[in-house]
């Protein structure tokens, strides 16, 4: 068993609609009729990151959004932050 995990955010990914291009210079690429889309909702501060659209953008977003949000999450702000006296 690993350590206890806390659910801190919800990542929703819509893979979009598309089909593989079979011929021509872009063969093997996907032609999207509806672009992939992703949005992240933090369950601690209830802020959203995104939505972002586009296959590559969504991929980068999924890979990094938790780290990016953790850095600016107001609910998870470190207690070392100076507080008004
Ligand atoms: Zn947050």
Short mmCIF file of C-alpha atoms and ligand atoms in Angstrom, two decimals:
data_model
loop_
_atom_site.label_atom_id
_atom_site.label_comp_id
_atom_site.label_asym_id
_atom_site.label_seq_id
_atom_site.Cartn_x
_atom_site.Cartn_y
_atom_site.Cartn_z
CA UNK A 1 0.00 0.00 0.00
CA UNK A 2 1.14 3.50 -0.74
CA UNK A 3 0.57 6.52 1.43
CA UNK A 4 -2.78 8.15 1.89
CA UNK A 5 -3.86 10.23 -1.05
CA UNK A 6 -6.03 13.31 -0.98
CA UNK A 7 -8.13 14.29 -3.93
CA UNK A 8 -7.41 17.94 -4.57
CA UNK A 9 -8.62 18.55 -8.08
CA UNK A 10 -10.74 17.34 -10.94
CA UNK A 11 -9.25 17.16 -14.39
CA UNK A 12 -11.78 16.88 -17.19
CA UNK A 13 -10.51 15.99 -20.63
CA UNK A 14 -12.66 15.94 -23.75
CA UNK A 15 -10.80 14.10 -26.46
CA UNK A 16 -12.78 15.79 -29.21
CA UNK A 17 -13.89 14.31 -32.47
CA UNK A 18 -11.64 13.66 -35.39
CA UNK A 19 -10.39 11.21 -37.91
CA UNK A 20 -6.99 10.20 -39.10
CA UNK A 21 -5.88 11.71 -42.37
CA UNK A 22 -5.08 8.83 -44.71
CA UNK A 23 -3.54 10.54 -47.69
CA UNK A 24 -1.40 13.50 -48.61
CA UNK A 25 1.24 15.44 -46.75
CA UNK A 26 -0.65 15.34 -43.45
CA UNK A 27 -1.25 11.57 -43.54
CA UNK A 28 -1.18 10.15 -40.04
CA UNK A 29 -2.30 13.42 -38.45
CA UNK A 30 -5.74 13.84 -36.97
CA UNK A 31 -8.23 16.16 -38.60
CA UNK A 32 -10.45 17.42 -35.78
CA UNK A 33 -14.04 18.41 -36.32
CA UNK A 34 -14.19 19.20 -32.58
CA UNK A 35 -10.93 20.10 -30.88
CA UNK A 36 -9.75 18.30 -27.74
CA UNK A 37 -10.42 20.35 -24.63
CA UNK A 38 -9.41 20.18 -21.00
CA UNK A 39 -10.26 22.01 -17.81
CA UNK A 40 -8.99 21.56 -14.26
CA UNK A 41 -11.07 22.46 -11.24
CA UNK A 42 -9.33 22.70 -7.88
CA UNK A 43 -11.40 21.22 -5.08
CA UNK A 44 -9.55 23.26 -2.46
CA UNK A 45 -9.93 26.81 -3.77
CA UNK A 46 -12.62 26.12 -6.40
CA UNK A 47 -10.74 27.97 -9.10
CA UNK A 48 -10.47 26.68 -12.63
CA UNK A 49 -7.46 26.38 -14.85
CA UNK A 50 -8.29 26.49 -18.53
CA UNK A 51 -10.21 25.49 -20.46
CA UNK A 52 -7.57 24.91 -23.11
CA UNK A 53 -8.16 23.51 -26.57
CA UNK A 54 -6.04 21.77 -29.18
CA UNK A 55 -4.35 18.38 -29.00
CA UNK A 56 -0.85 19.56 -28.11
CA UNK A 57 -2.05 22.22 -25.70
CA UNK A 58 -4.28 19.73 -23.92
CA UNK A 59 -1.40 17.27 -23.64
CA UNK A 60 0.86 19.89 -22.05
CA UNK A 61 -1.97 21.05 -19.80
CA UNK A 62 -2.67 17.52 -18.52
CA UNK A 63 1.03 16.97 -17.84
CA UNK A 64 1.58 20.20 -15.96
CA UNK A 65 -1.65 21.65 -14.60
CA UNK A 66 -1.40 20.12 -11.14
CA UNK A 67 2.07 21.55 -10.65
CA UNK A 68 1.11 24.90 -12.14
CA UNK A 69 -2.00 25.20 -10.03
CA UNK A 70 -0.28 24.08 -6.84
CA UNK A 71 2.02 27.08 -7.20
CA UNK A 72 -0.88 29.54 -7.22
CA UNK A 73 -3.57 27.69 -5.30
CA UNK A 74 -4.88 30.09 -2.69
CA UNK A 75 -6.25 27.33 -0.46
CA UNK A 76 -2.95 25.47 -0.37
CA UNK A 77 -0.81 28.56 0.23
CA UNK A 78 2.11 27.73 2.46
CA UNK A 79 1.75 28.90 6.06
CA UNK A 80 5.20 30.49 5.84
CA UNK A 81 3.57 33.30 3.89
CA UNK A 82 3.63 36.54 5.85
CA UNK A 83 0.38 37.28 7.55
CA UNK A 84 -0.93 40.68 8.54
CA UNK A 85 -0.53 41.20 12.28
ZN1 LIG B 1 -6.53 25.52 -5.77
#
